[in-house]
Tab-separated table of C-alpha atoms in Angstrom:
chain	number	residue	atom	x	y	z
A	7	MET	CA	-9.719	-2.706	1.337
A	8	ASN	CA	-6.132	-3.087	2.326
A	9	PRO	CA	-6.019	-2.367	5.831
A	10	GLN	CA	-2.774	-0.659	5.468
A	11	ILE	CA	-4.293	2.518	3.811
A	12	VAL	CA	-4.516	4.138	7.499
A	13	TYR	CA	-0.585	3.940	7.290
A	14	GLY	CA	-0.284	5.601	3.794
A	15	GLU	CA	-2.474	5.564	0.413
A	16	ASP	CA	0.402	4.445	-1.773
A	17	VAL	CA	3.497	2.269	-1.256
A	18	MET	CA	5.816	5.394	-0.967
A	19	SER	CA	3.876	6.800	1.853
A	20	ARG	CA	3.636	3.276	3.703
A	21	ILE	CA	7.627	2.810	3.332
A	22	GLN	CA	7.934	6.308	4.901
A	23	TYR	CA	6.041	5.197	7.547
A	24	THR	CA	8.045	2.074	8.596
A	25	ILE	CA	11.057	4.661	8.460
A	26	GLU	CA	9.901	6.865	10.713
A	27	HIS	CA	7.947	4.479	12.981
A	28	LYS	CA	9.690	2.103	15.236
A	29	ASP	CA	6.825	-0.151	15.055
A	30	GLY	CA	5.921	0.715	11.556
A	31	LEU	CA	7.008	-2.442	10.065
A	32	GLU	CA	5.392	-4.728	12.696
A	33	LYS	CA	2.088	-2.939	12.060
A	34	LEU	CA	2.112	-3.194	8.226
A	35	HIS	CA	2.947	-6.627	8.363
A	36	LYS	CA	0.695	-7.871	11.127
A	37	ALA	CA	-2.247	-5.868	9.190
A	38	ILE	CA	-1.850	-7.800	6.033
A	39	ILE	CA	-1.552	-11.374	7.850
A	40	ALA	CA	-4.918	-10.544	9.425
A	41	THR	CA	-6.525	-9.747	6.536
A	42	LEU	CA	-4.970	-12.670	4.486
A	43	ASN	CA	-6.359	-14.902	7.399
A	44	LYS	CA	-9.358	-13.502	7.487
A	45	LEU	CA	-9.806	-13.793	3.536
A	46	LEU	CA	-8.511	-17.751	3.839
A	47	LYS	CA	-11.359	-18.571	6.284
A	48	GLN	CA	-13.943	-17.176	3.571
A	49	ALA	CA	-12.280	-19.033	1.106
A	50	ALA	CA	-12.218	-22.283	2.967
A	51	LYS	CA	-15.709	-21.663	3.648
A	52	THR	CA	-16.869	-21.334	0.072
A	53	ALA	CA	-15.001	-24.589	-0.589
A	54	LYS	CA	-16.501	-26.275	2.466
A	55	ILE	CA	-13.102	-27.223	3.677
A	56	LYS	CA	-10.985	-26.521	6.980
A	57	THR	CA	-8.220	-23.867	6.646
A	58	GLU	CA	-5.768	-26.338	7.941
A	59	ASP	CA	-6.455	-28.849	4.789
A	60	ILE	CA	-4.906	-26.160	2.619
A	61	LEU	CA	-1.506	-27.333	2.227
A	62	GLU	CA	0.043	-25.316	-0.294
A	63	MET	CA	-0.492	-21.496	-1.350
A	64	VAL	CA	1.056	-18.787	-3.886
A	65	LEU	CA	1.164	-15.247	-2.993
A	66	VAL	CA	2.013	-12.468	-5.362
A	67	GLY	CA	2.328	-8.605	-4.838
A	68	ASN	CA	4.145	-5.206	-5.737
A	69	SER	CA	7.586	-5.203	-4.222
A	70	THR	CA	6.333	-3.256	-0.939
A	71	MET	CA	4.097	-5.593	-0.300
A	72	HIS	CA	6.285	-8.457	-0.992
A	73	HIS	CA	8.807	-6.911	1.885
A	74	LEU	CA	5.790	-6.008	4.417
A	75	LEU	CA	4.277	-9.828	3.861
A	76	LEU	CA	7.788	-11.365	4.438
A	77	ASN	CA	8.499	-8.758	7.185
A	78	LEU	CA	11.340	-7.153	5.534
A	79	HIS	CA	12.381	-3.656	5.909
A	80	PRO	CA	11.199	-1.917	2.675
A	81	LYS	CA	13.471	1.349	3.306
A	82	ASP	CA	15.802	0.514	0.424
A	83	LEU	CA	12.929	0.347	-1.933
A	84	GLY	CA	12.376	3.979	-1.131
A	85	LEU	CA	16.109	5.298	-1.423
A	86	ALA	CA	18.486	5.365	-4.541
A	87	PRO	CA	19.493	2.849	-5.969
A	88	PHE	CA	16.326	1.522	-5.022
A	89	VAL	CA	17.303	-2.495	-4.339
A	90	PRO	CA	14.633	-4.911	-3.094
A	91	ALA	CA	16.126	-7.252	-0.139
A	92	ILE	CA	15.368	-10.063	-2.207
A	93	HIS	CA	14.953	-11.025	-5.969
A	94	LYS	CA	14.772	-14.603	-5.874
A	95	SER	CA	11.327	-16.588	-5.268
A	96	VAL	CA	10.657	-17.276	-1.671
A	97	ASP	CA	9.306	-20.838	-0.185
A	98	VAL	CA	8.362	-20.435	3.629
A	99	LYS	CA	6.277	-22.417	5.941
A	100	ALA	CA	2.902	-21.065	7.090
A	101	ARG	CA	3.900	-21.528	10.602
A	102	GLU	CA	6.384	-18.757	9.983
A	103	LEU	CA	4.475	-15.890	8.580
A	104	GLY	CA	1.249	-16.995	11.070
A	105	LEU	CA	-0.946	-17.957	7.937
A	106	HIS	CA	-3.726	-20.408	9.107
A	107	ILE	CA	-3.556	-22.840	6.818
A	108	ASN	CA	-1.703	-26.348	7.826
A	109	LEU	CA	1.160	-25.389	9.819
A	110	ALA	CA	3.570	-27.498	7.694
A	111	GLY	CA	1.615	-26.095	4.587
A	112	ASN	CA	4.240	-24.184	1.982
A	113	ILE	CA	3.800	-20.626	1.000
A	114	HIS	CA	5.608	-19.884	-2.494
A	115	ILE	CA	6.147	-16.274	-3.288
A	116	LEU	CA	7.021	-15.293	-6.839
A	117	PRO	CA	10.200	-13.381	-7.900
A	118	THR	CA	10.505	-9.505	-7.887
A	119	ILE	CA	11.922	-8.144	-10.998
A	120	ALA	CA	13.024	-4.919	-9.385
A	121	SER	CA	12.311	-1.985	-7.109
A	122	PHE	CA	8.620	-1.330	-8.000
A	123	VAL	CA	8.304	-4.167	-10.467
A	124	GLY	CA	7.220	-7.019	-8.173
A	125	ALA	CA	6.160	-10.474	-8.172
A	126	ASP	CA	2.560	-9.132	-9.376
A	127	THR	CA	4.379	-8.353	-12.421
A	128	SER	CA	6.201	-11.834	-12.390
A	129	ALA	CA	2.583	-13.206	-12.142
A	130	MET	CA	1.677	-11.187	-15.204
A	131	ILE	CA	4.141	-12.530	-17.559
A	132	LEU	CA	3.569	-15.543	-16.571
A	133	ALA	CA	-0.026	-15.751	-17.458
A	134	GLU	CA	0.375	-13.548	-20.576
A	135	GLU	CA	3.412	-15.186	-21.797
A	136	PRO	CA	5.154	-12.069	-23.810
A	137	HIS	CA	8.407	-14.207	-23.515
A	138	LYS	CA	7.389	-16.868	-25.927
A	139	GLN	CA	5.901	-14.258	-28.712
A	140	ASP	CA	7.667	-13.063	-31.823
A	141	GLU	CA	5.650	-9.656	-31.695
A	142	ASN	CA	6.333	-7.155	-29.311
A	143	TRP	CA	3.905	-6.650	-26.691
A	144	LEU	CA	3.081	-4.095	-24.411
A	145	LEU	CA	1.650	-5.164	-20.979
A	146	ILE	CA	0.262	-2.562	-18.331
A	147	ASP	CA	-0.886	-3.096	-14.967
A	148	VAL	CA	-2.999	0.101	-14.311
A	149	GLY	CA	-3.281	1.197	-10.830
A	150	THR	CA	-2.087	3.730	-8.425
A	151	ASN	CA	1.574	2.468	-9.172
A	152	ALA	CA	1.627	1.152	-12.690
A	153	GLU	CA	3.984	-1.766	-14.002
A	154	LEU	CA	5.012	-1.950	-17.583
A	155	VAL	CA	6.888	-4.631	-19.449
A	156	LEU	CA	7.719	-4.643	-23.169
A	157	GLY	CA	8.992	-7.331	-25.628
A	158	ASN	CA	9.195	-10.712	-26.829
A	159	ARG	CA	10.908	-13.680	-26.807
A	160	LYS	CA	14.026	-12.352	-27.713
A	161	ARG	CA	14.188	-9.027	-25.203
A	162	LEU	CA	12.029	-7.985	-22.246
A	163	VAL	CA	12.512	-4.696	-20.720
A	164	CYS	CA	10.130	-3.153	-17.967
A	165	THR	CA	9.781	-0.237	-15.674
A	166	SER	CA	7.354	1.214	-13.415
A	167	THR	CA	5.820	4.601	-12.532
A	168	PRO	CA	3.441	5.703	-10.043
A	169	THR	CA	0.351	7.332	-11.133
A	170	GLY	CA	-1.272	8.522	-8.340
A	171	PRO	CA	-4.501	7.304	-6.949
A	172	ALA	CA	-6.825	9.778	-9.464
A	173	LEU	CA	-7.398	6.626	-11.997
A	174	GLU	CA	-9.072	4.802	-9.128
A	175	GLY	CA	-11.133	7.716	-8.000
A	176	ALA	CA	-9.072	9.150	-5.487
A	177	HIS	CA	-8.217	12.714	-5.369
A	178	VAL	CA	-11.332	13.453	-7.719
A	179	GLU	CA	-13.662	15.538	-5.954
A	180	TYR	CA	-16.578	13.049	-6.710
A	181	GLY	CA	-14.603	10.224	-7.056
A	182	MET	CA	-15.181	6.900	-5.472
A	183	ARG	CA	-14.593	3.040	-5.827
A	184	ALA	CA	-16.503	0.901	-8.474
A	185	ALA	CA	-19.346	0.047	-6.257
A	186	PRO	CA	-23.069	0.535	-6.522
A	187	GLY	CA	-23.945	4.344	-7.432
A	188	ALA	CA	-20.925	4.901	-8.968
A	189	MET	CA	-21.164	6.371	-12.678
A	190	GLU	CA	-19.216	3.795	-14.839
A	191	ARG	CA	-19.581	5.187	-18.315
A	192	ILE	CA	-20.041	8.715	-19.623
A	193	ILE	CA	-20.693	10.030	-23.103
A	194	ILE	CA	-21.582	13.591	-24.201
A	195	ASP	CA	-23.078	14.883	-27.287
A	196	GLU	CA	-20.959	17.046	-29.033
A	197	ASN	CA	-23.726	19.237	-30.628
A	198	THR	CA	-25.958	19.684	-27.523
A	199	LEU	CA	-23.252	19.200	-24.657
A	200	GLU	CA	-25.472	17.008	-22.887
A	201	PRO	CA	-24.228	13.802	-20.998
A	202	LYS	CA	-25.503	10.334	-20.365
A	203	TYR	CA	-24.358	7.878	-18.244
A	204	LYS	CA	-24.350	4.142	-16.821
A	205	VAL	CA	-24.697	3.692	-13.063
A	206	ILE	CA	-23.091	0.764	-11.518
A	207	GLY	CA	-26.281	-1.538	-10.256
A	208	VAL	CA	-28.781	0.229	-12.279
A	209	ASP	CA	-29.908	-1.431	-16.012
A	210	GLY	CA	-28.877	0.485	-18.974
A	211	TRP	CA	-28.395	4.529	-19.304
A	212	ASN	CA	-29.962	7.334	-17.309
A	213	ILE	CA	-31.936	8.402	-20.043
A	214	ASP	CA	-33.685	5.078	-20.628
A	215	HIS	CA	-35.282	5.982	-17.056
A	216	ALA	CA	-38.125	8.430	-17.205
A	217	ASP	CA	-37.521	9.281	-13.399
A	218	PHE	CA	-33.892	8.988	-12.868
A	219	LYS	CA	-33.477	10.078	-9.335
A	220	GLY	CA	-31.550	9.658	-6.191
A	221	LYS	CA	-29.204	7.020	-7.939
A	222	VAL	CA	-25.611	8.425	-8.486
A	223	LYS	CA	-22.936	8.836	-5.584
A	224	GLY	CA	-19.987	9.464	-7.574
A	225	ILE	CA	-17.554	8.818	-10.216
A	226	CYS	CA	-15.545	5.674	-10.387
A	227	GLY	CA	-12.140	5.075	-12.565
A	228	SER	CA	-13.508	4.186	-15.854
A	229	ALA	CA	-16.142	6.748	-15.711
A	230	ILE	CA	-13.428	9.161	-14.883
A	231	ILE	CA	-11.282	8.468	-18.025
A	232	ASP	CA	-14.525	8.484	-20.230
A	233	GLY	CA	-15.545	11.997	-19.069
A	234	VAL	CA	-12.079	13.461	-19.601
A	235	ALA	CA	-12.014	11.727	-22.999
A	236	GLU	CA	-15.765	13.111	-23.644
A	237	LEU	CA	-14.772	16.787	-22.450
A	238	PHE	CA	-12.031	16.872	-24.595
A	239	ARG	CA	-13.745	15.129	-27.830
A	240	ALA	CA	-16.804	17.525	-27.401
A	241	GLY	CA	-14.708	20.436	-27.587
A	242	ILE	CA	-15.380	21.366	-23.496
A	243	VAL	CA	-11.788	21.219	-22.800
A	244	ASP	CA	-8.738	22.021	-25.210
A	245	SER	CA	-5.703	19.897	-25.715
A	246	ARG	CA	-3.801	21.535	-22.850
A	247	GLY	CA	-6.834	20.612	-20.652
A	248	LYS	CA	-8.251	24.036	-20.342
A	249	PHE	CA	-12.215	24.503	-19.771
A	250	LYS	CA	-13.558	26.683	-22.717
A	251	THR	CA	-15.415	29.315	-21.095
A	252	GLY	CA	-17.308	30.516	-23.981
A	253	LEU	CA	-19.945	27.518	-24.489
A	254	SER	CA	-23.485	27.939	-24.535
A	255	SER	CA	-24.317	25.059	-22.136
A	256	ASN	CA	-25.481	25.594	-18.231
A	257	ARG	CA	-23.752	22.693	-17.162
A	258	ILE	CA	-20.571	24.428	-18.078
A	259	ARG	CA	-20.073	26.630	-14.878
A	260	LYS	CA	-17.325	28.524	-12.760
A	261	GLY	CA	-17.771	26.716	-9.563
A	262	GLU	CA	-15.926	27.034	-5.610
A	263	SER	CA	-12.843	25.751	-7.351
A	264	GLY	CA	-12.723	26.951	-10.883
A	265	TRP	CA	-14.093	26.147	-13.881
A	266	GLU	CA	-16.234	22.732	-14.195
A	267	TYR	CA	-19.173	20.648	-16.173
A	268	VAL	CA	-22.033	19.083	-14.261
A	269	ILE	CA	-22.454	15.389	-15.283
A	270	ALA	CA	-25.456	14.888	-12.871
A	271	TRP	CA	-27.722	17.387	-11.126
A	272	ALA	CA	-28.601	17.096	-7.757
A	273	ASP	CA	-31.771	15.528	-7.984
A	274	GLU	CA	-30.385	12.749	-9.993
A	275	THR	CA	-27.761	11.866	-6.938
A	276	SER	CA	-28.016	10.233	-3.266
A	277	ILE	CA	-26.111	12.972	-1.942
A	278	GLY	CA	-28.311	16.085	-2.991
A	279	ARG	CA	-25.536	17.717	-4.599
A	280	ASP	CA	-24.312	18.053	-8.299
A	281	ILE	CA	-21.690	16.105	-9.465
A	282	PRO	CA	-19.444	17.917	-11.758
A	283	MET	CA	-15.922	17.021	-13.355
A	284	THR	CA	-13.753	19.911	-12.287
A	285	GLN	CA	-10.722	22.027	-13.807
A	286	GLN	CA	-8.508	20.099	-10.632
A	287	ASP	CA	-10.150	16.749	-11.779
A	288	VAL	CA	-9.038	17.130	-15.332
A	289	ARG	CA	-5.387	18.199	-13.929
A	290	GLN	CA	-5.005	14.968	-12.033
A	291	ILE	CA	-5.855	12.825	-14.738
A	292	GLN	CA	-3.305	14.491	-17.073
A	293	LEU	CA	-0.414	14.351	-14.662
A	294	ALA	CA	-1.547	10.199	-14.142
A	295	LYS	CA	-1.599	9.890	-17.902
A	296	ALA	CA	1.473	11.350	-18.672
A	297	ALA	CA	3.276	9.633	-16.093
A	298	LEU	CA	2.032	6.452	-17.746
A	299	PHE	CA	2.415	7.019	-21.352
A	300	THR	CA	6.347	8.543	-20.833
A	301	ALA	CA	7.084	5.085	-19.044
A	302	ALA	CA	5.173	3.643	-22.264
A	303	ARG	CA	7.492	5.741	-24.772
A	304	THR	CA	10.860	5.202	-22.546
A	305	LEU	CA	10.450	1.669	-23.161
A	306	LEU	CA	9.434	1.774	-26.930
A	307	LYS	CA	12.325	4.055	-27.470
A	308	ARG	CA	14.865	1.677	-25.661
A	309	SER	CA	13.797	-1.132	-27.902
A	310	GLY	CA	13.801	0.883	-31.062
A	311	LEU	CA	10.207	0.785	-31.694
A	312	GLU	CA	7.468	3.475	-32.778
A	313	SER	CA	4.565	1.429	-31.255
A	314	PRO	CA	3.756	-2.167	-29.986
A	315	ASP	CA	2.256	-4.704	-32.110
A	316	LYS	CA	-0.492	-5.515	-29.328
A	317	ILE	CA	-1.142	-3.573	-25.816
A	318	ILE	CA	-2.561	-5.904	-22.944
A	319	LEU	CA	-4.610	-3.904	-20.121
A	320	ALA	CA	-4.053	-5.821	-16.841
A	321	GLY	CA	-5.284	-5.594	-13.439
A	322	GLY	CA	-8.826	-4.954	-12.134
A	323	PHE	CA	-9.038	-1.321	-13.090
A	324	GLY	CA	-7.794	-2.019	-16.220
A	325	SER	CA	-10.532	-4.491	-17.565
A	326	TYR	CA	-12.862	-1.595	-17.169
A	327	ILE	CA	-10.989	1.098	-19.154
A	328	ASP	CA	-12.576	2.079	-22.883
A	329	LYS	CA	-9.415	1.162	-24.674
A	330	GLU	CA	-10.553	3.889	-27.353
A	331	LYS	CA	-11.358	6.539	-24.981
A	332	ALA	CA	-7.758	5.780	-23.199
A	333	MET	CA	-5.820	6.273	-26.484
A	334	LEU	CA	-7.743	9.423	-26.847
A	335	ILE	CA	-6.627	11.168	-23.708
A	336	GLY	CA	-3.262	9.329	-24.322
A	337	LEU	CA	-3.031	7.471	-21.632
A	338	ILE	CA	-1.567	4.218	-23.647
A	339	PRO	CA	0.421	4.643	-26.827
A	340	ASP	CA	-1.240	4.587	-30.338
A	341	CYS	CA	-1.834	1.292	-31.252
A	342	VAL	CA	-4.462	-1.093	-33.627
A	343	LEU	CA	-7.389	-0.742	-31.705
A	344	ASP	CA	-8.396	-4.183	-32.318
A	345	ASN	CA	-4.889	-5.328	-30.877
A	346	VAL	CA	-5.466	-3.807	-27.326
A	347	TYR	CA	-7.133	-5.914	-24.910
A	348	ALA	CA	-7.887	-6.074	-21.198
A	349	VAL	CA	-7.302	-9.561	-19.661
A	350	GLY	CA	-8.554	-8.886	-15.981
A	351	ASN	CA	-6.695	-9.903	-13.052
A	352	ALA	CA	-3.417	-11.386	-14.734
A	353	ALA	CA	-1.592	-11.334	-11.575
A	354	GLY	CA	-4.143	-13.644	-9.892
A	355	ASP	CA	-4.027	-15.690	-13.061
A	356	GLY	CA	-0.157	-16.299	-12.856
A	357	ALA	CA	-0.479	-16.906	-9.069
A	358	ARG	CA	-3.219	-19.661	-9.894
A	359	ILE	CA	-0.779	-21.212	-12.836
A	360	ALA	CA	2.217	-21.287	-10.316
A	361	LEU	CA	-0.032	-22.861	-7.666
A	362	LEU	CA	-0.795	-25.729	-10.090
A	363	ASN	CA	2.590	-26.155	-11.779
A	364	ILE	CA	5.765	-26.554	-10.474
A	365	GLU	CA	7.526	-26.480	-13.449
A	366	LYS	CA	6.235	-22.855	-14.328
A	367	ARG	CA	7.555	-21.592	-10.919
A	368	ARG	CA	11.048	-22.591	-12.367
A	369	GLU	CA	10.104	-20.725	-15.983
A	370	ILE	CA	9.446	-17.624	-14.066
A	371	GLU	CA	12.177	-17.724	-12.146
A	372	SER	CA	14.218	-17.840	-15.123
A	373	VAL	CA	12.417	-15.103	-17.027
A	374	ALA	CA	12.343	-12.822	-14.493
A	375	ARG	CA	16.126	-12.816	-14.012
A	376	LYS	CA	16.350	-11.964	-17.595
A	377	VAL	CA	13.961	-8.934	-17.852
A	378	GLU	CA	15.951	-5.689	-18.020
A	379	ARG	CA	14.617	-2.997	-15.902
A	380	PHE	CA	14.806	0.573	-16.728
A	381	GLU	CA	14.265	3.333	-13.820
A	382	LEU	CA	12.611	6.282	-15.363
A	383	PRO	CA	14.438	8.639	-12.788
A	384	THR	CA	17.592	8.074	-14.527
A	385	ASP	CA	16.075	9.124	-17.748
A	386	PRO	CA	17.566	12.630	-18.753
A	387	GLU	CA	14.620	13.097	-20.832
A	388	PHE	CA	11.869	11.840	-18.586
A	389	GLN	CA	10.741	15.443	-17.312
A	390	ASN	CA	10.547	17.068	-20.926
A	391	GLN	CA	8.542	13.790	-22.430
A	392	PHE	CA	6.495	13.996	-19.656
A	393	MET	CA	5.495	17.751	-20.104
A	394	LEU	CA	4.862	16.508	-23.505
A	395	ALA	CA	2.389	14.061	-22.760
A	396	THR	CA	0.039	16.211	-20.540
A	397	SER	CA	-1.529	17.525	-23.303
A	398	PHE	CA	-4.305	15.575	-25.035
A	399	PRO	CA	-3.790	12.960	-26.528
A	400	HIS	CA	-0.030	14.535	-26.765
A	401	MET	CA	1.677	17.713	-27.411
A	402	SER	CA	3.655	16.376	-30.573
A	403	GLU	CA	3.143	12.741	-31.371
A	404	ALA	CA	0.503	11.266	-33.716
A	405	PHE	CA	-2.522	9.138	-32.712
A	406	PRO	CA	-3.733	8.014	-36.366
A	407	HIS	CA	-5.840	5.030	-35.040
A	408	ILE	CA	-7.867	7.411	-33.034
A	409	ALA	CA	-7.152	10.724	-34.852
A	410	HIS	CA	-10.831	10.879	-36.275
A	411	LEU	CA	-12.009	11.625	-32.506
A	412	ILE	CA	-9.502	14.487	-32.100
A	413	PRO	CA	-11.139	17.696	-32.104
A	414	ASN	CA	-9.911	20.271	-34.666
A	415	ARG	CA	-7.079	17.857	-36.085
A	416	VAL	CA	-6.769	15.685	-39.080
A	417	ALA	CA	-4.140	12.839	-39.373
A	418	ASP	CA	-1.582	12.643	-42.325
A	419	PRO	CA	-0.836	8.956	-42.245
A	420	MET	CA	2.015	9.452	-44.664
A	421	ALA	CA	3.797	11.889	-42.668
A	422	LYS	CA	2.463	10.562	-39.039
A	423	LYS	CA	1.870	14.220	-37.870
A	424	PHE	CA	-1.296	16.117	-36.906
A	425	MET	CA	-2.371	19.133	-38.694
A	426	VAL	CA	-4.449	21.767	-37.189
A	427	LYS	CA	-7.345	22.566	-39.305
């Protein structure tokens, strides 16, 4: 866990902390340096070397983390026109940052691209190489703040959007991190409205076990996406995300905070309580997915495209998303499903490439300067497009590649529009 979380759950709240507290920057800087030193010690132990034997290190991160790491005040990142203190890559001696490798060791930090498109996005570009393709690729690093890059060898455009922590389990009533006891997959039978689910640390589905008791703690991000998509596909919630209250199932009930669907009964959990997905949980996902989709649609429009040729989902969370479910709720634009890929920690891959190849550092320095950045708050259509995108999968756009999963709709492939049955 990032120790900075005690000062704020997201980058904006941490920026605000540094503005409101005189020692805010110092605290956040020291917190991350201390954690990096702890990780360095663990890595050196695993490699059976001493930390002072490490002579070269590459670091990447979002723009706020980049500034806090370098002890640069991030206040200008939080205020229009949202300008980073530095764009170019940085080389600094380990002793100047207080990192416990060889005192003369070099720390290389990749370039930032825009206010909230940081060195981690530069590393993602370096790893996936959209700038060497003829097709138009859409790269999405899914997280509390999502970064998106679209284009090919001729042109790259980028933007970022806050999606909130709901996609990673926070602000969802029984949400949790991906850890033992967390549901990671959910399927709902559209006829019986009964669920089945997988739990991290338990083999198979819950229905595969004769006595499935005391196993479940909560719901992690991948299952939250599954759950909302399945509620929609099974007809339990409508395209606006509202629960249908006339269905015959004891799992659909009115709870303390409104309508909900019970995924696991109390005797299946280790917390002694039923675990439902609530109306508020669905709303949180609607807001997050609308922000991400609108960012993608804005980049596509600016590039004169209807859809990307390929979608690449990056980041730890992106690796576990079911691409079909993500498209069904409108988290990502419509695309040929076979051309949607999860690539894992692309920022980490790019960091390793830059660590081992100095020529690649020069390459990404050049490419990063050519990426056109677009700030979503400056788009006059953003609010209207955002509202349209809160519907599942979208209020007005066609999703022909998953049309067969959308209840009460059929796709007209010629008109690329939906017709209500």
